[in-house]
mmCIF file of C-alpha atoms and ligand atoms in Angstrom:
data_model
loop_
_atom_site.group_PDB
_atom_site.id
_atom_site.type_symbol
_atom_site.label_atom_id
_atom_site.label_comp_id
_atom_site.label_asym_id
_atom_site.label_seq_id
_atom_site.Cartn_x
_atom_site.Cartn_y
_atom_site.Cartn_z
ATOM 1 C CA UNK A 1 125.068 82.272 96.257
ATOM 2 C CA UNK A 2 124.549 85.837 95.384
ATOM 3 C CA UNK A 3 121.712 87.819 97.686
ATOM 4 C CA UNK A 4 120.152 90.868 96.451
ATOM 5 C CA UNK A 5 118.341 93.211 98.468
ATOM 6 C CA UNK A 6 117.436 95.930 95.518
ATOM 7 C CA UNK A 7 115.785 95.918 91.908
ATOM 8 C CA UNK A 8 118.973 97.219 90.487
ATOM 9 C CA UNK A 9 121.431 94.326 91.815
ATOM 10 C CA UNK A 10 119.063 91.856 90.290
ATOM 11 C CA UNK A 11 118.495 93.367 87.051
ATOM 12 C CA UNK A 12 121.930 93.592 86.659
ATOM 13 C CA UNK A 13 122.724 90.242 87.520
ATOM 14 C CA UNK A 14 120.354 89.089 85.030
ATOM 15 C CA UNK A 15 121.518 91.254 82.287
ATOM 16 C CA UNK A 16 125.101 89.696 82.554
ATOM 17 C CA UNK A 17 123.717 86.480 82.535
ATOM 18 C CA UNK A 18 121.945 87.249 79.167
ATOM 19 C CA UNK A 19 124.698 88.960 77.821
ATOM 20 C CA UNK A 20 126.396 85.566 78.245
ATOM 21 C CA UNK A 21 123.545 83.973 76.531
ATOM 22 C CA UNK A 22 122.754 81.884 79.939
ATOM 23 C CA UNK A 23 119.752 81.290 80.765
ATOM 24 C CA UNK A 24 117.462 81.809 83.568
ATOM 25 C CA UNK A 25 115.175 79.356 85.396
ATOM 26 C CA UNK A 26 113.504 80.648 88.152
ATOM 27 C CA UNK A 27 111.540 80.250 91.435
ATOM 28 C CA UNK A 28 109.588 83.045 92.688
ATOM 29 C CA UNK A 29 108.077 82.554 96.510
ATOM 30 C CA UNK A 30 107.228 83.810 99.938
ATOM 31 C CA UNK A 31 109.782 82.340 102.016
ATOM 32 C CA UNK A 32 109.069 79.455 104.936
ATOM 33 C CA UNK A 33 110.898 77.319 102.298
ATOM 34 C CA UNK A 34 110.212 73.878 102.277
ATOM 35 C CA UNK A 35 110.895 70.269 100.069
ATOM 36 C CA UNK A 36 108.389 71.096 97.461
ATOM 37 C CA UNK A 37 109.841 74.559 96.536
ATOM 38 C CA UNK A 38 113.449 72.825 96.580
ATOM 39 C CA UNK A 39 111.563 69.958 94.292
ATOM 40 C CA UNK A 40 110.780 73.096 91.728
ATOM 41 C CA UNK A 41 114.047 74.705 92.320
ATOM 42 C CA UNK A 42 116.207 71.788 91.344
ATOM 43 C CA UNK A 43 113.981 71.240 87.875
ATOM 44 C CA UNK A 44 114.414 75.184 87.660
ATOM 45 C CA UNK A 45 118.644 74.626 87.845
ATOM 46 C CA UNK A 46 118.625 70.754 86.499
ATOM 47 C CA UNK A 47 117.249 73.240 82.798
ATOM 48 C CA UNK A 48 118.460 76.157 82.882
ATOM 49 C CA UNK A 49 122.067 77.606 83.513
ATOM 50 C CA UNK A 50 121.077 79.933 86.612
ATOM 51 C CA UNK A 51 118.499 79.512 89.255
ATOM 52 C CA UNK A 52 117.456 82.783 90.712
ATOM 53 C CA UNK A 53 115.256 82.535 93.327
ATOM 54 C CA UNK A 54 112.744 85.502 94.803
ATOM 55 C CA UNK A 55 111.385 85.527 98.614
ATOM 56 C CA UNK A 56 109.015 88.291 99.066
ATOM 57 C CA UNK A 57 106.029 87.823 101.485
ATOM 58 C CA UNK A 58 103.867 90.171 99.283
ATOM 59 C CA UNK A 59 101.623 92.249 101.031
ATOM 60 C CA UNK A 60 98.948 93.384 98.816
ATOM 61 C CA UNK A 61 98.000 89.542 97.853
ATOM 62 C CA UNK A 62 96.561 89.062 101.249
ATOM 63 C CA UNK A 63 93.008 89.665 101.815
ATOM 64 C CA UNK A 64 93.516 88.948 105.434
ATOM 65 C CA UNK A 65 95.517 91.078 107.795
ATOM 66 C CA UNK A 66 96.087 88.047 110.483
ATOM 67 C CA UNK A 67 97.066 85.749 107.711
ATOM 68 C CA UNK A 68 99.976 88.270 106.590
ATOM 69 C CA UNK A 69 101.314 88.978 109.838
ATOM 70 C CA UNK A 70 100.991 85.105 110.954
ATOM 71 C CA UNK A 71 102.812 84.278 107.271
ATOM 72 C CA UNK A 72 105.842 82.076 108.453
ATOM 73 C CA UNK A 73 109.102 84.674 107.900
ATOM 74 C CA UNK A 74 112.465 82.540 107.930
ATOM 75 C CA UNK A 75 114.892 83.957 105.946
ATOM 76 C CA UNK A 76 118.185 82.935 107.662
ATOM 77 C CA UNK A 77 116.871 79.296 107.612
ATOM 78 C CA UNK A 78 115.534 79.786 103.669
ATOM 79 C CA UNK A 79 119.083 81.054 102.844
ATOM 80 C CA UNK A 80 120.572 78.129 104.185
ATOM 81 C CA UNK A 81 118.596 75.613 102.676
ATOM 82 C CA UNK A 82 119.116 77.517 99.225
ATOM 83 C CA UNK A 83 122.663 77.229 99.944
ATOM 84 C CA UNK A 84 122.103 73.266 99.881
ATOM 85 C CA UNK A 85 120.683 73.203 96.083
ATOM 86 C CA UNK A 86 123.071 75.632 94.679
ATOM 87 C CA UNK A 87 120.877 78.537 93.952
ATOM 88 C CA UNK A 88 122.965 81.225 91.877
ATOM 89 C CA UNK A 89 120.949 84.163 93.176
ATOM 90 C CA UNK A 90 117.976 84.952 95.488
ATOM 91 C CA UNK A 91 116.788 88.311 95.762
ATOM 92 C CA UNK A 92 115.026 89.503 98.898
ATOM 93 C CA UNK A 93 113.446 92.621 98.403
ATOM 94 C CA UNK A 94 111.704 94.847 101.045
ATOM 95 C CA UNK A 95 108.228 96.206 100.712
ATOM 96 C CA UNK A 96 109.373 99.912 99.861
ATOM 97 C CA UNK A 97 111.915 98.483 97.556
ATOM 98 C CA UNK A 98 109.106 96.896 95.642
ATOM 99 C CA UNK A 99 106.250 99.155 96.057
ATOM 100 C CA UNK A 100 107.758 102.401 96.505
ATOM 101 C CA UNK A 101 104.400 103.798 95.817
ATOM 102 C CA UNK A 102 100.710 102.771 96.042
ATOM 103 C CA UNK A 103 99.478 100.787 92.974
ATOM 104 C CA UNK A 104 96.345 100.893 91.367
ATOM 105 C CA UNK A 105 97.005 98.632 88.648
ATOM 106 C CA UNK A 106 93.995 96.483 88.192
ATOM 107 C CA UNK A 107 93.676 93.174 85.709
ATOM 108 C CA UNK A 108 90.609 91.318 84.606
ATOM 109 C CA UNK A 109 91.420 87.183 84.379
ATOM 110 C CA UNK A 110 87.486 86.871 83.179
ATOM 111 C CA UNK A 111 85.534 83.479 85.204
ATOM 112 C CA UNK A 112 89.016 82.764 85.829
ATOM 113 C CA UNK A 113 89.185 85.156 89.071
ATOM 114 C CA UNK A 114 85.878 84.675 89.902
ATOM 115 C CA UNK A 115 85.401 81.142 91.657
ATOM 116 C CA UNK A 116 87.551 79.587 94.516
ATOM 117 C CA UNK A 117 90.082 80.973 95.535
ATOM 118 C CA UNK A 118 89.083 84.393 94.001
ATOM 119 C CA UNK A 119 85.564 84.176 95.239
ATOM 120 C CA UNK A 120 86.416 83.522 98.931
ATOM 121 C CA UNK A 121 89.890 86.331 98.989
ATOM 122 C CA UNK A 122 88.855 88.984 96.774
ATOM 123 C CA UNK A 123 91.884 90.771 95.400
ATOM 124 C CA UNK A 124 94.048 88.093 96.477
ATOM 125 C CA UNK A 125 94.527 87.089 92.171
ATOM 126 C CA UNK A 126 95.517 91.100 91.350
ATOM 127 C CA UNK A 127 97.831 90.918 94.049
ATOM 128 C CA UNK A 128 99.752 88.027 92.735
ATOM 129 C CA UNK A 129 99.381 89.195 89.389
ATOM 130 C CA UNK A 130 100.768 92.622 90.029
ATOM 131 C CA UNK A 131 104.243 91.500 91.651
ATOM 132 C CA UNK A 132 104.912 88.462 89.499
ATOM 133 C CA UNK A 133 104.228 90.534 86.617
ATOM 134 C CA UNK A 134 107.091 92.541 88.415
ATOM 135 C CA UNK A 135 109.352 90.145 89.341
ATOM 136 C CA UNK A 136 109.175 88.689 85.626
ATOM 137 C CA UNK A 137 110.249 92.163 85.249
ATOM 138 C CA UNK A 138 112.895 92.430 87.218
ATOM 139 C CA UNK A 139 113.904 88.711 86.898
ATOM 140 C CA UNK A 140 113.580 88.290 83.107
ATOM 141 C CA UNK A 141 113.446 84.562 83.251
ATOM 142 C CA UNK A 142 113.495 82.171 80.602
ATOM 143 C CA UNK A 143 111.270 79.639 82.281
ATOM 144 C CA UNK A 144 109.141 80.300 85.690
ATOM 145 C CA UNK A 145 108.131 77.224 88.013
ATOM 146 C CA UNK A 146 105.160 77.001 89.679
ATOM 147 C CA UNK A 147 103.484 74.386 91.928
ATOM 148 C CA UNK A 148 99.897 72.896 91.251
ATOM 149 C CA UNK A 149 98.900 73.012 94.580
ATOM 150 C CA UNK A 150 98.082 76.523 93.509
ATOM 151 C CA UNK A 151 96.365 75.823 90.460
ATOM 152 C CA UNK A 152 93.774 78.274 89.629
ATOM 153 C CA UNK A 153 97.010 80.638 90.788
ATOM 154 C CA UNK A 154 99.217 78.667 87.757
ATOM 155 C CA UNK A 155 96.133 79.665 85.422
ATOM 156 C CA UNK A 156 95.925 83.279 86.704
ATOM 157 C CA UNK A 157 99.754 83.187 85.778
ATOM 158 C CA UNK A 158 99.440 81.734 82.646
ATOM 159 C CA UNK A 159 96.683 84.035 81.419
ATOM 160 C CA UNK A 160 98.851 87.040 83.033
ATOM 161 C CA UNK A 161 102.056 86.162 80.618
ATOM 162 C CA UNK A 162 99.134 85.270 77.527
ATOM 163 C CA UNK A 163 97.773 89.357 77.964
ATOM 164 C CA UNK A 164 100.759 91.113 78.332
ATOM 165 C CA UNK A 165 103.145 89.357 76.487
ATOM 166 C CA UNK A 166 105.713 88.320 78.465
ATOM 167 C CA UNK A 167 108.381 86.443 77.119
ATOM 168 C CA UNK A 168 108.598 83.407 79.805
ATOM 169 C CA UNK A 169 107.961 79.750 79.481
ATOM 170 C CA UNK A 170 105.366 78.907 82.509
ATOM 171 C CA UNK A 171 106.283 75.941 83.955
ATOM 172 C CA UNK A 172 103.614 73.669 86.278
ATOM 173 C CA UNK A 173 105.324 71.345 88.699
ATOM 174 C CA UNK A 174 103.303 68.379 90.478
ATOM 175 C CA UNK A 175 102.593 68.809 93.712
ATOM 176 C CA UNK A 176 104.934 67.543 96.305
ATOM 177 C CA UNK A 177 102.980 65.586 99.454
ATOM 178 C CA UNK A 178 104.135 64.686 102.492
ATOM 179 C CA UNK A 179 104.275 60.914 103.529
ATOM 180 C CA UNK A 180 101.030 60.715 104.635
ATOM 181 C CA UNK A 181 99.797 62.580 101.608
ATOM 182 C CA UNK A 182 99.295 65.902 103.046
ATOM 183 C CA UNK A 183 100.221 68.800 100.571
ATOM 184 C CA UNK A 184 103.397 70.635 101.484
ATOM 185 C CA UNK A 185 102.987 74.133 102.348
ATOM 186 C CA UNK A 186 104.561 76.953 104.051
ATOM 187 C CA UNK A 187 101.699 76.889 106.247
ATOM 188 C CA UNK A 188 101.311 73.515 107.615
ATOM 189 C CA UNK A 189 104.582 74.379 110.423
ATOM 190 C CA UNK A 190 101.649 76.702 112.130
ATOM 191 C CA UNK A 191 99.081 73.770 112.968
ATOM 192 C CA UNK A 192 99.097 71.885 115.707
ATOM 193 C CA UNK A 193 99.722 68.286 116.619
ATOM 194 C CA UNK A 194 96.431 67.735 116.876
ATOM 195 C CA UNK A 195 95.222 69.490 113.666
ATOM 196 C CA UNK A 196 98.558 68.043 111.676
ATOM 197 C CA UNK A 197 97.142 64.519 112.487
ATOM 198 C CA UNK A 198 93.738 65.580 110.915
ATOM 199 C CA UNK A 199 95.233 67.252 108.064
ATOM 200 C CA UNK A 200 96.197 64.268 105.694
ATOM 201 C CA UNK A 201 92.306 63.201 105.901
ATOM 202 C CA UNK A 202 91.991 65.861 102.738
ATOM 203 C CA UNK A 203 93.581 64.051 100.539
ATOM 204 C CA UNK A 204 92.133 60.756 101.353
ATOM 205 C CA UNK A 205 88.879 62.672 100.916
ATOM 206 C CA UNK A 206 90.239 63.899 97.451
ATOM 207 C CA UNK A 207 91.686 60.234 96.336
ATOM 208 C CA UNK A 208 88.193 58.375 97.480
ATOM 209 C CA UNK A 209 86.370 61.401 95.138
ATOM 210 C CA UNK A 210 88.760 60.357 92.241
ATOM 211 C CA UNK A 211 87.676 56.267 92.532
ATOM 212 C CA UNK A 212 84.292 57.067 92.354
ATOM 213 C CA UNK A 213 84.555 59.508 89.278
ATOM 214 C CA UNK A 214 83.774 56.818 87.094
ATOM 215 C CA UNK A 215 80.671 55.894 88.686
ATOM 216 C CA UNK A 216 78.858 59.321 90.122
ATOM 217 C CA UNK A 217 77.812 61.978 88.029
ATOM 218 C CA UNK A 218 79.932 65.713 89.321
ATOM 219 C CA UNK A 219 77.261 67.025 90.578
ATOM 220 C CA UNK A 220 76.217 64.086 93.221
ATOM 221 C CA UNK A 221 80.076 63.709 93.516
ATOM 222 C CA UNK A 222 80.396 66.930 94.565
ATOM 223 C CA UNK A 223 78.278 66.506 97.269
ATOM 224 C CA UNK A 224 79.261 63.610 98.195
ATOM 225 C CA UNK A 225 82.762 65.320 98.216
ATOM 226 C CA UNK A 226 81.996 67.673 100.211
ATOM 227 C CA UNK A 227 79.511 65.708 102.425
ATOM 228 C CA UNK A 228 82.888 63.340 103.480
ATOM 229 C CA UNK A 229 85.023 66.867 104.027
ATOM 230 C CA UNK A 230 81.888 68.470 106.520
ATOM 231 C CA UNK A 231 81.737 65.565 108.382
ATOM 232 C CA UNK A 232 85.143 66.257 110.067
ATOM 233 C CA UNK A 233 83.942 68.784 112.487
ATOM 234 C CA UNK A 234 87.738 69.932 112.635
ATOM 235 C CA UNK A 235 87.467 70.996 109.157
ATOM 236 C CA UNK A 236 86.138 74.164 108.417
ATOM 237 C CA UNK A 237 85.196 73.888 104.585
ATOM 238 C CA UNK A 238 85.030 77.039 102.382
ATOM 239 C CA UNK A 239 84.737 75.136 98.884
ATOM 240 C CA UNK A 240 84.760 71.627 97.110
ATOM 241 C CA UNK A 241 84.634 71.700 93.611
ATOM 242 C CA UNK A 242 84.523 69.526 90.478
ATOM 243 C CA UNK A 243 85.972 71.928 88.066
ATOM 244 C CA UNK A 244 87.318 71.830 84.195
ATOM 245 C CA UNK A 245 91.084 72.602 84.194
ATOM 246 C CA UNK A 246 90.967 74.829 81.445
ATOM 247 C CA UNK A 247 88.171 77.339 82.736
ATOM 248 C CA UNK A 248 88.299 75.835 86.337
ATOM 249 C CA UNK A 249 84.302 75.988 86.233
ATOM 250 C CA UNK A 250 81.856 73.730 87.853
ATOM 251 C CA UNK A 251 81.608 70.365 85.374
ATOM 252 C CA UNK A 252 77.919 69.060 85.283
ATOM 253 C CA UNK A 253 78.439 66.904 83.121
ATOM 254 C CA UNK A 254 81.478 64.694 82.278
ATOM 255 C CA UNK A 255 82.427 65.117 78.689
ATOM 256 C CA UNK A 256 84.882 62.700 76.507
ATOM 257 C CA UNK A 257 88.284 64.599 76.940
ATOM 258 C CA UNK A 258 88.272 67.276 79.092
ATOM 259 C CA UNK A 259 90.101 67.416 82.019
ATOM 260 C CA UNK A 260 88.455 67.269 85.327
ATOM 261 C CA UNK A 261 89.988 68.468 89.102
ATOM 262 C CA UNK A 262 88.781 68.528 92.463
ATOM 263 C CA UNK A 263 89.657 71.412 94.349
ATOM 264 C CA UNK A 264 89.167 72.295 98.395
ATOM 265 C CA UNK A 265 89.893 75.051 100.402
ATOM 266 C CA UNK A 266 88.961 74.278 104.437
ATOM 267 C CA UNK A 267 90.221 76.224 107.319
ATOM 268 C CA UNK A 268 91.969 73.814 110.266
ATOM 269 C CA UNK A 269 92.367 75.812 113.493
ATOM 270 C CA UNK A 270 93.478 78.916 112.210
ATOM 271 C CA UNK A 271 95.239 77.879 108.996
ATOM 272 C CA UNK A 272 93.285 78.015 105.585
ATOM 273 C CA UNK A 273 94.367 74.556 103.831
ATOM 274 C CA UNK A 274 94.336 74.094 99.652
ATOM 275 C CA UNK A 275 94.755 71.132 97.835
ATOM 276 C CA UNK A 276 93.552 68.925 94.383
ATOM 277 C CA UNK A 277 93.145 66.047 92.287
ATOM 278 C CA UNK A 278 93.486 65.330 88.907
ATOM 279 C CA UNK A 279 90.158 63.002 87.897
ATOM 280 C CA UNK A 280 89.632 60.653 85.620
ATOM 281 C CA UNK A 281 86.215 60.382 84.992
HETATM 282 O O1 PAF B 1 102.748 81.063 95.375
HETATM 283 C C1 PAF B 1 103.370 81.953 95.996
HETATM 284 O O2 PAF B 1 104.228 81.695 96.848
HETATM 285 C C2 PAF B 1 103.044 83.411 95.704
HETATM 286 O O3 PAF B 1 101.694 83.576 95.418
HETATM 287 C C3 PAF B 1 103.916 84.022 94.612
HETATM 288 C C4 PAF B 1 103.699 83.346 93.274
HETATM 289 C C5 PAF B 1 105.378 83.907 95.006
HETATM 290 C C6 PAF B 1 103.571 85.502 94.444
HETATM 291 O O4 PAF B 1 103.765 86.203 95.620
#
């Protein structure tokens, strides 16, 4: 496994690989590594001919200094369990190497960056948008994986490679749960017994909100959804939403094929949870 620590390594990497007509599938993260990024970067490798893998904890997509510093960092341990999936290249860039100067860049996603996760960490979408537009950049992929834990992130994406044109095939991947249902994520290592008992209760919350779909209207679901989530006084809910895939806006009313998600963002102890549900209403 190849490890790049500069822009020009990579690109060149990447434009031998083309050259040779190979193609790219690849994995772009923060690091803290864990099954459900291996679950995306064995698709990523099982189609394409490379897997090239980025770990960059990226600064300016953090609306909250505590939660960057506190962001898990493991990079000997992530390069050994890339090691285990035959990764062909990660690259592992350092702040300055990526952002060697300010930017100002700013994009405009519409309603798109304007509820959940955008309403409650302003700037956090631009951030993300700004070095994945990069790292496409950089990368040149032919296909880029992406979980659905971070959906309205996959949509940001997807409207991202629609307005500038990038040549990449966006690729959503299911998300991967622990046994007891909780959602993996780099940032469940940093709760606490205690709180990683509680934790799996959000999903129960979000499978209970699916069976009733097809008897509540969204808007009494919702707070009923939400109602079930308060009630744990561990949980610390920011949002619970009913929202249309497409637009990810608030559904009033269900409507003969369109699809339908619920979508929570809670803080446990000190770590801000995310998670969702397809319904079928
Ligand atoms: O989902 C993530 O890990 C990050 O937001 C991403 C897409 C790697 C951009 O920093």
């Amino acid at each position: 496994m190849l490890v790049f620590k500069t822009i020009d390594e990579t690109r060149k990497f990447v434009s031998q690989a083309r050259e040779l007509d190979q193609t790219i599938g690849f994995v772009p993260t923060m690091g803290a590594l864990h099954p459900g990024h291996l679950e995306l970067m064995r698709r990523a490798k099982k189609e394409n001919d490379l897997l090239v893998v980025s770990i960059f904890v990226n600064p300016i997509q953090f609306n909250n200094a505590t939660d960057l510093k506190k962001y898990p960092r493991v990079l000997f341990k992530d390069l050994e369990m890339l090691k285990t999936i035959d990764c062909d290249a990660v690259f592992v860039p350092s702040v300055k190497e990526m952002y060697p100067e300010p930017i100002n860049k700013t994009f405009d996603f519409g309603p798109l960056e304007n509820v959940m996760e955008g309403a409650f960490r302003p700037g956090h979408f631009n951030g993300v948008a700004i070095v994945v537009e990069k790292l496409f950049e950089i990368v040149e992929p032919h296909k880029a994986y992406f979980g659905e834990k971070d959906f309205q992130q996959l949509a940001i994406i997807k409207s991202l490679v629609e307005m500038e044109r990038i040549p990449v095939e966006i690729v959503p991947c299911a998300i991967v749960r622990e046994k007891d249902g909780l959602a993996m994520s780099s940032r469940n290592v940093r709760l606490s017994p205690e709180e990683r008992a509680m934790a799996p209760r959000i999903f129960k919350v979000l499978k209970e909100v699916a069976g009733k779909a097809g008897e509540m209207d969204p808007v009494l679901l919702q707070q009923w959804g939400m109602k079930q989530l308060q009630a744990e006084e561990a949980f610390d809910v920011e949002y619970f939403q009913i929202a249309e895939d497409a637009t990810l806006q608030t559904i009033v009313n269900w409507q003969i094929g369109q699809g339908a998600l619920a979508f929570v963002a809670l803080k446990l102890g000190q770590v801000r949870l995310i998670d969702n549900i397809r319904i079928n209403s």
